[in-house]
PDB file of C-alpha atoms in Angstrom:
ATOM      1  CA  UNK A1446      85.049 103.906 119.456  1.00  0.00           C
ATOM      2  CA  UNK A1447      85.609 106.303 122.348  1.00  0.00           C
ATOM      3  CA  UNK A1448      85.206 109.715 120.781  1.00  0.00           C
ATOM      4  CA  UNK A1449      87.536 111.394 123.255  1.00  0.00           C
ATOM      5  CA  UNK A1450      90.375 109.160 122.123  1.00  0.00           C
ATOM      6  CA  UNK A1451      90.877 110.694 118.683  1.00  0.00           C
ATOM      7  CA  UNK A1452      90.001 113.977 116.977  1.00  0.00           C
ATOM      8  CA  UNK A1453      88.820 112.356 113.756  1.00  0.00           C
ATOM      9  CA  UNK A1454      88.469 109.152 111.789  1.00  0.00           C
ATOM     10  CA  UNK A1455      90.994 106.577 113.007  1.00  0.00           C
ATOM     11  CA  UNK A1456      92.513 103.352 111.740  1.00  0.00           C
ATOM     12  CA  UNK A1457      94.315 100.724 113.749  1.00  0.00           C
ATOM     13  CA  UNK A1458      97.259  99.443 111.682  1.00  0.00           C
ATOM     14  CA  UNK A1459      98.728  96.112 112.671  1.00  0.00           C
ATOM     15  CA  UNK A1460     100.550  93.042 111.426  1.00  0.00           C
ATOM     16  CA  UNK A1461     102.994  90.446 112.617  1.00  0.00           C
ATOM     17  CA  UNK A1462     106.684  91.149 113.020  1.00  0.00           C
ATOM     18  CA  UNK A1463     108.315  91.649 109.632  1.00  0.00           C
ATOM     19  CA  UNK A1464     105.067  92.355 107.803  1.00  0.00           C
ATOM     20  CA  UNK A1465     106.082  95.919 106.933  1.00  0.00           C
ATOM     21  CA  UNK A1466     103.990  98.069 109.277  1.00  0.00           C
ATOM     22  CA  UNK A1467     106.504 100.920 109.410  1.00  0.00           C
ATOM     23  CA  UNK A1468     106.806 101.070 105.624  1.00  0.00           C
ATOM     24  CA  UNK A1469     103.049 101.137 105.171  1.00  0.00           C
ATOM     25  CA  UNK A1470     102.601 103.758 107.899  1.00  0.00           C
ATOM     26  CA  UNK A1471     105.184 106.022 106.260  1.00  0.00           C
ATOM     27  CA  UNK A1472     103.405 105.744 102.908  1.00  0.00           C
ATOM     28  CA  UNK A1473     100.117 106.803 104.495  1.00  0.00           C
ATOM     29  CA  UNK A1474     101.895 109.655 106.286  1.00  0.00           C
ATOM     30  CA  UNK A1475     103.252 110.865 102.940  1.00  0.00           C
ATOM     31  CA  UNK A1476      99.633 111.193 101.804  1.00  0.00           C
ATOM     32  CA  UNK A1477      98.666 113.371 104.752  1.00  0.00           C
ATOM     33  CA  UNK A1478      97.647 110.932 107.472  1.00  0.00           C
ATOM     34  CA  UNK A1479      98.785 111.483 111.052  1.00  0.00           C
ATOM     35  CA  UNK A1480     100.602 108.366 112.252  1.00  0.00           C
ATOM     36  CA  UNK A1481     100.850 107.548 115.953  1.00  0.00           C
ATOM     37  CA  UNK A1482     103.321 104.670 116.339  1.00  0.00           C
ATOM     38  CA  UNK A1483     103.125 102.885 119.686  1.00  0.00           C
ATOM     39  CA  UNK A1484     106.478 101.182 119.058  1.00  0.00           C
ATOM     40  CA  UNK A1485     108.165 104.578 118.649  1.00  0.00           C
ATOM     41  CA  UNK A1486     106.479 105.773 121.829  1.00  0.00           C
ATOM     42  CA  UNK A1487     107.672 102.677 123.701  1.00  0.00           C
ATOM     43  CA  UNK A1488     111.210 103.260 122.434  1.00  0.00           C
ATOM     44  CA  UNK A1489     111.153 106.881 123.606  1.00  0.00           C
ATOM     45  CA  UNK A1490     109.900 105.830 127.040  1.00  0.00           C
ATOM     46  CA  UNK A1491     112.757 103.329 127.398  1.00  0.00           C
ATOM     47  CA  UNK A1492     115.497 105.475 125.820  1.00  0.00           C
ATOM     48  CA  UNK A1493     118.203 107.150 127.917  1.00  0.00           C
ATOM     49  CA  UNK A1494     116.318 109.565 130.162  1.00  0.00           C
ATOM     50  CA  UNK A1495     112.990 108.064 129.053  1.00  0.00           C
ATOM     51  CA  UNK A1496     109.983 108.589 131.307  1.00  0.00           C
ATOM     52  CA  UNK A1497     109.626 104.870 132.067  1.00  0.00           C
ATOM     53  CA  UNK A1498     113.281 104.220 132.944  1.00  0.00           C
ATOM     54  CA  UNK A1499     113.162 105.107 136.669  1.00  0.00           C
ATOM     55  CA  UNK A1500     110.232 102.732 137.231  1.00  0.00           C
ATOM     56  CA  UNK A1501     111.835  99.999 135.099  1.00  0.00           C
ATOM     57  CA  UNK A1502     115.135 100.161 136.956  1.00  0.00           C
ATOM     58  CA  UNK A1503     113.382 100.226 140.326  1.00  0.00           C
ATOM     59  CA  UNK A1504     111.371  97.136 139.359  1.00  0.00           C
ATOM     60  CA  UNK A1505     113.977  95.071 137.509  1.00  0.00           C
ATOM     61  CA  UNK A1506     117.347  96.427 138.619  1.00  0.00           C
ATOM     62  CA  UNK A1507     120.094  98.487 137.012  1.00  0.00           C
ATOM     63  CA  UNK A1508     121.366  95.426 135.118  1.00  0.00           C
ATOM     64  CA  UNK A1509     118.478  95.957 132.694  1.00  0.00           C
ATOM     65  CA  UNK A1510     119.954  99.263 131.498  1.00  0.00           C
ATOM     66  CA  UNK A1511     122.599  99.320 128.784  1.00  0.00           C
ATOM     67  CA  UNK A1512     125.728 101.481 128.763  1.00  0.00           C
ATOM     68  CA  UNK A1513     123.756 104.461 127.385  1.00  0.00           C
ATOM     69  CA  UNK A1514     121.115 104.261 130.105  1.00  0.00           C
ATOM     70  CA  UNK A1515     118.405 102.838 127.858  1.00  0.00           C
ATOM     71  CA  UNK A1516     116.522  99.640 128.611  1.00  0.00           C
ATOM     72  CA  UNK A1517     118.570  96.649 127.494  1.00  0.00           C
ATOM     73  CA  UNK A1518     115.992  95.302 125.070  1.00  0.00           C
ATOM     74  CA  UNK A1519     117.767  92.015 124.379  1.00  0.00           C
ATOM     75  CA  UNK A1520     118.104  91.211 128.085  1.00  0.00           C
ATOM     76  CA  UNK A1521     114.512  92.240 128.803  1.00  0.00           C
ATOM     77  CA  UNK A1522     113.227  90.228 125.851  1.00  0.00           C
ATOM     78  CA  UNK A1523     115.034  87.145 127.133  1.00  0.00           C
ATOM     79  CA  UNK A1524     113.504  87.618 130.584  1.00  0.00           C
ATOM     80  CA  UNK A1525     109.895  88.192 129.566  1.00  0.00           C
ATOM     81  CA  UNK A1526     109.881  85.327 127.060  1.00  0.00           C
ATOM     82  CA  UNK A1527     110.813  82.936 129.854  1.00  0.00           C
ATOM     83  CA  UNK A1528     108.892  84.516 132.742  1.00  0.00           C
ATOM     84  CA  UNK A1529     105.209  85.393 132.386  1.00  0.00           C
ATOM     85  CA  UNK A1530     105.154  87.266 135.689  1.00  0.00           C
ATOM     86  CA  UNK A1531     108.031  89.475 134.563  1.00  0.00           C
ATOM     87  CA  UNK A1532     106.178  90.176 131.330  1.00  0.00           C
ATOM     88  CA  UNK A1533     103.144  91.302 133.326  1.00  0.00           C
ATOM     89  CA  UNK A1534     105.321  93.566 135.506  1.00  0.00           C
ATOM     90  CA  UNK A1535     106.886  95.138 132.422  1.00  0.00           C
ATOM     91  CA  UNK A1536     103.492  95.721 130.823  1.00  0.00           C
ATOM     92  CA  UNK A1537     102.130  97.265 134.026  1.00  0.00           C
ATOM     93  CA  UNK A1538     104.860  99.897 133.782  1.00  0.00           C
ATOM     94  CA  UNK A1539     104.817 100.503 130.038  1.00  0.00           C
ATOM     95  CA  UNK A1540     101.223 100.119 128.912  1.00  0.00           C
ATOM     96  CA  UNK A1541      99.646 102.992 130.897  1.00  0.00           C
ATOM     97  CA  UNK A1542     102.447 105.308 129.818  1.00  0.00           C
ATOM     98  CA  UNK A1543     102.165 104.235 126.185  1.00  0.00           C
ATOM     99  CA  UNK A1544      98.415 104.741 126.260  1.00  0.00           C
ATOM    100  CA  UNK A1545      98.700 108.239 127.757  1.00  0.00           C
ATOM    101  CA  UNK A1546     101.325 109.286 125.206  1.00  0.00           C
ATOM    102  CA  UNK A1547      99.278 107.763 122.386  1.00  0.00           C
ATOM    103  CA  UNK A1548      96.143 109.692 123.317  1.00  0.00           C
ATOM    104  CA  UNK A1549      98.131 112.914 123.688  1.00  0.00           C
ATOM    105  CA  UNK A1550      99.635 112.460 120.216  1.00  0.00           C
ATOM    106  CA  UNK A1551      96.215 111.726 118.711  1.00  0.00           C
ATOM    107  CA  UNK A1552      94.678 114.770 120.369  1.00  0.00           C
ATOM    108  CA  UNK A1553      97.231 117.037 118.682  1.00  0.00           C
ATOM    109  CA  UNK A1554      97.074 115.274 115.297  1.00  0.00           C
ATOM    110  CA  UNK A1555      96.448 117.545 112.336  1.00  0.00           C
ATOM    111  CA  UNK A1556      96.288 115.047 109.473  1.00  0.00           C
ATOM    112  CA  UNK A1557      93.263 114.121 107.416  1.00  0.00           C
ATOM    113  CA  UNK A1558      92.834 111.023 109.590  1.00  0.00           C
ATOM    114  CA  UNK A1559      94.788 109.207 112.304  1.00  0.00           C
ATOM    115  CA  UNK A1560      96.567 105.890 111.920  1.00  0.00           C
ATOM    116  CA  UNK A1561      97.520 104.103 115.125  1.00  0.00           C
ATOM    117  CA  UNK A1562     100.369 101.705 114.332  1.00  0.00           C
ATOM    118  CA  UNK A1563      99.976  99.024 117.002  1.00  0.00           C
ATOM    119  CA  UNK A1564     101.981  95.796 116.612  1.00  0.00           C
ATOM    120  CA  UNK A1565      99.882  93.916 119.188  1.00  0.00           C
ATOM    121  CA  UNK A1566      96.530  95.509 118.368  1.00  0.00           C
ATOM    122  CA  UNK A1567      94.693  92.174 118.131  1.00  0.00           C
ATOM    123  CA  UNK A1568      96.416  90.700 121.179  1.00  0.00           C
ATOM    124  CA  UNK A1569      96.162  93.654 123.560  1.00  0.00           C
ATOM    125  CA  UNK A1570      92.385  93.960 123.717  1.00  0.00           C
ATOM    126  CA  UNK A1571      90.489  97.227 123.632  1.00  0.00           C
ATOM    127  CA  UNK A1572      92.128  98.658 120.540  1.00  0.00           C
ATOM    128  CA  UNK A1573      89.592  97.198 118.112  1.00  0.00           C
ATOM    129  CA  UNK A1574      86.844  99.112 119.928  1.00  0.00           C
ATOM    130  CA  UNK A1575      88.849 102.365 120.009  1.00  0.00           C
ATOM    131  CA  UNK A1576      89.367 102.731 116.262  1.00  0.00           C
ATOM    132  CA  UNK A1577      86.947 103.020 113.366  1.00  0.00           C
ATOM    133  CA  UNK A1578      88.648 100.430 111.181  1.00  0.00           C
ATOM    134  CA  UNK A1579      91.357  97.803 111.546  1.00  0.00           C
ATOM    135  CA  UNK A1580      93.935  97.571 108.745  1.00  0.00           C
ATOM    136  CA  UNK A1581      96.067  94.422 108.706  1.00  0.00           C
ATOM    137  CA  UNK A1582      99.328  94.131 106.791  1.00  0.00           C
ATOM    138  CA  UNK A1583      99.534  90.524 105.690  1.00  0.00           C
ATOM    139  CA  UNK A1584     102.337  88.385 104.306  1.00  0.00           C
ATOM    140  CA  UNK A1585     103.509  84.796 104.344  1.00  0.00           C
ATOM    141  CA  UNK A1586     104.958  83.647 107.657  1.00  0.00           C
ATOM    142  CA  UNK A1587     108.068  82.378 105.872  1.00  0.00           C
ATOM    143  CA  UNK A1588     108.603  85.882 104.512  1.00  0.00           C
ATOM    144  CA  UNK A1589     108.224  87.355 108.008  1.00  0.00           C
ATOM    145  CA  UNK A1590     111.009  85.083 109.232  1.00  0.00           C
ATOM    146  CA  UNK A1591     113.325  85.979 106.352  1.00  0.00           C
ATOM    147  CA  UNK A1592     112.761  89.734 106.714  1.00  0.00           C
ATOM    148  CA  UNK A1593     113.346  89.815 110.465  1.00  0.00           C
ATOM    149  CA  UNK A1594     116.455  87.632 110.235  1.00  0.00           C
ATOM    150  CA  UNK A1595     117.897  90.034 107.652  1.00  0.00           C
ATOM    151  CA  UNK A1596     116.785  93.191 109.469  1.00  0.00           C
ATOM    152  CA  UNK A1597     117.566  92.336 113.093  1.00  0.00           C
ATOM    153  CA  UNK A1598     120.226  89.641 112.778  1.00  0.00           C
ATOM    154  CA  UNK A1599     118.146  87.196 114.797  1.00  0.00           C
ATOM    155  CA  UNK A1600     118.186  83.456 114.261  1.00  0.00           C
ATOM    156  CA  UNK A1601     115.239  81.642 112.711  1.00  0.00           C
ATOM    157  CA  UNK A1602     114.421  80.133 116.106  1.00  0.00           C
ATOM    158  CA  UNK A1603     114.414  83.559 117.764  1.00  0.00           C
ATOM    159  CA  UNK A1604     112.099  85.023 115.137  1.00  0.00           C
ATOM    160  CA  UNK A1605     109.709  82.097 115.402  1.00  0.00           C
ATOM    161  CA  UNK A1606     109.700  82.454 119.184  1.00  0.00           C
ATOM    162  CA  UNK A1607     108.623  86.084 118.815  1.00  0.00           C
ATOM    163  CA  UNK A1608     105.965  85.124 116.286  1.00  0.00           C
ATOM    164  CA  UNK A1609     104.646  82.480 118.694  1.00  0.00           C
ATOM    165  CA  UNK A1610     103.836  85.240 121.217  1.00  0.00           C
ATOM    166  CA  UNK A1611     101.811  87.169 118.639  1.00  0.00           C
ATOM    167  CA  UNK A1612      98.348  86.546 117.216  1.00  0.00           C
ATOM    168  CA  UNK A1613      98.293  84.082 114.370  1.00  0.00           C
ATOM    169  CA  UNK A1614      97.958  85.254 110.803  1.00  0.00           C
ATOM    170  CA  UNK A1615      94.401  83.878 110.757  1.00  0.00           C
ATOM    171  CA  UNK A1616      93.472  85.770 113.942  1.00  0.00           C
ATOM    172  CA  UNK A1617      94.710  89.060 112.510  1.00  0.00           C
ATOM    173  CA  UNK A1618      92.860  88.549 109.243  1.00  0.00           C
ATOM    174  CA  UNK A1619      89.671  87.716 111.148  1.00  0.00           C
ATOM    175  CA  UNK A1620      89.905  91.076 112.950  1.00  0.00           C
ATOM    176  CA  UNK A1621      90.584  93.074 109.778  1.00  0.00           C
ATOM    177  CA  UNK A1622      88.269  95.508 108.061  1.00  0.00           C
ATOM    178  CA  UNK A1623      90.923  96.115 105.406  1.00  0.00           C
ATOM    179  CA  UNK A1624      93.959  94.089 104.322  1.00  0.00           C
ATOM    180  CA  UNK A1625      97.140  95.104 102.514  1.00  0.00           C
ATOM    181  CA  UNK A1626      99.103  92.290 100.873  1.00  0.00           C
ATOM    182  CA  UNK A1627     102.819  92.817 101.469  1.00  0.00           C
ATOM    183  CA  UNK A1628     104.231  89.694  99.886  1.00  0.00           C
ATOM    184  CA  UNK A1629     105.797  91.801  97.134  1.00  0.00           C
ATOM    185  CA  UNK A1630     107.874  94.950  96.902  1.00  0.00           C
ATOM    186  CA  UNK A1631     107.244  98.663  97.406  1.00  0.00           C
ATOM    187  CA  UNK A1632     105.773  99.016  93.927  1.00  0.00           C
ATOM    188  CA  UNK A1633     103.099  96.490  94.861  1.00  0.00           C
ATOM    189  CA  UNK A1634     102.212  98.419  98.031  1.00  0.00           C
ATOM    190  CA  UNK A1635     101.696 101.818  96.446  1.00  0.00           C
ATOM    191  CA  UNK A1636      98.442 101.144  94.517  1.00  0.00           C
ATOM    192  CA  UNK A1637      96.858  99.372  97.495  1.00  0.00           C
ATOM    193  CA  UNK A1638      97.631 102.320  99.749  1.00  0.00           C
ATOM    194  CA  UNK A1639      96.399 104.813  97.168  1.00  0.00           C
ATOM    195  CA  UNK A1640      93.002 103.089  97.035  1.00  0.00           C
ATOM    196  CA  UNK A1641      92.656 102.836 100.825  1.00  0.00           C
ATOM    197  CA  UNK A1642      93.728 106.444 101.288  1.00  0.00           C
ATOM    198  CA  UNK A1643      90.794 107.603  99.163  1.00  0.00           C
ATOM    199  CA  UNK A1644      88.444 105.340 101.114  1.00  0.00           C
ATOM    200  CA  UNK A1645      89.702 106.713 104.422  1.00  0.00           C
ATOM    201  CA  UNK A1646      89.425 110.303 103.224  1.00  0.00           C
ATOM    202  CA  UNK A1647      85.797 109.668 102.313  1.00  0.00           C
ATOM    203  CA  UNK A1648      85.098 108.108 105.720  1.00  0.00           C
ATOM    204  CA  UNK A1649      86.839 111.013 107.462  1.00  0.00           C
ATOM    205  CA  UNK A1650      84.838 113.634 105.573  1.00  0.00           C
ATOM    206  CA  UNK A1651      81.607 111.803 106.323  1.00  0.00           C
ATOM    207  CA  UNK A1652      82.451 111.619 110.034  1.00  0.00           C
ATOM    208  CA  UNK A1653      83.345 115.321 110.096  1.00  0.00           C
ATOM    209  CA  UNK A1654      80.051 116.140 108.429  1.00  0.00           C
ATOM    210  CA  UNK A1655      78.089 114.094 110.961  1.00  0.00           C
ATOM    211  CA  UNK A1656      79.954 115.763 113.825  1.00  0.00           C
ATOM    212  CA  UNK A1657      79.194 119.251 112.495  1.00  0.00           C
ATOM    213  CA  UNK A1658      75.495 118.438 112.314  1.00  0.00           C
ATOM    214  CA  UNK A1659      75.481 117.759 116.053  1.00  0.00           C
ATOM    215  CA  UNK A1660      77.165 121.021 117.019  1.00  0.00           C
TER     216      UNK A1660
END
């Protein structure tokens, strides 16, 4: 881990689309963790007046903005799924800005530990080395499809196309230090999070103690 990246013990939280990352992150936040959500940062960068919008419109054209002036996510998704070069151009604009905003948020975090919610943590490279532990939210792929179809109104084929661009379930589990099973409901999540929260608090206190010894 790069010590300058975070002020304290950090966890990289990830999982495939529809696995429940946002729900899990909010439950950790309720227990005092600082959550830095890269998806939320990306949305703010591509919202009306977002810091990435001038560069995006210059690169892709004004047709990729919706009526509010935000990035037209559906149109951009369609483009990058069919054009690898366009995907690379989009990432070249967004990724440095997301990283800078992520590090700034972590530097000002005041929670007992920091959770980075990163949907493509396994795929993006570098994140595994920047956090102390990787926490994977796991569920059946069939359940992912059902949840996303209900939540986003996408077709089964569209959801599976998104999943095909992400790491496989096996790849995520292979990268995990900790795993939360989210095949059930909220009541099934709570005890798993309670246990991990205590583990992370202990790690955080130990790291703080080691840091103080070197001052």
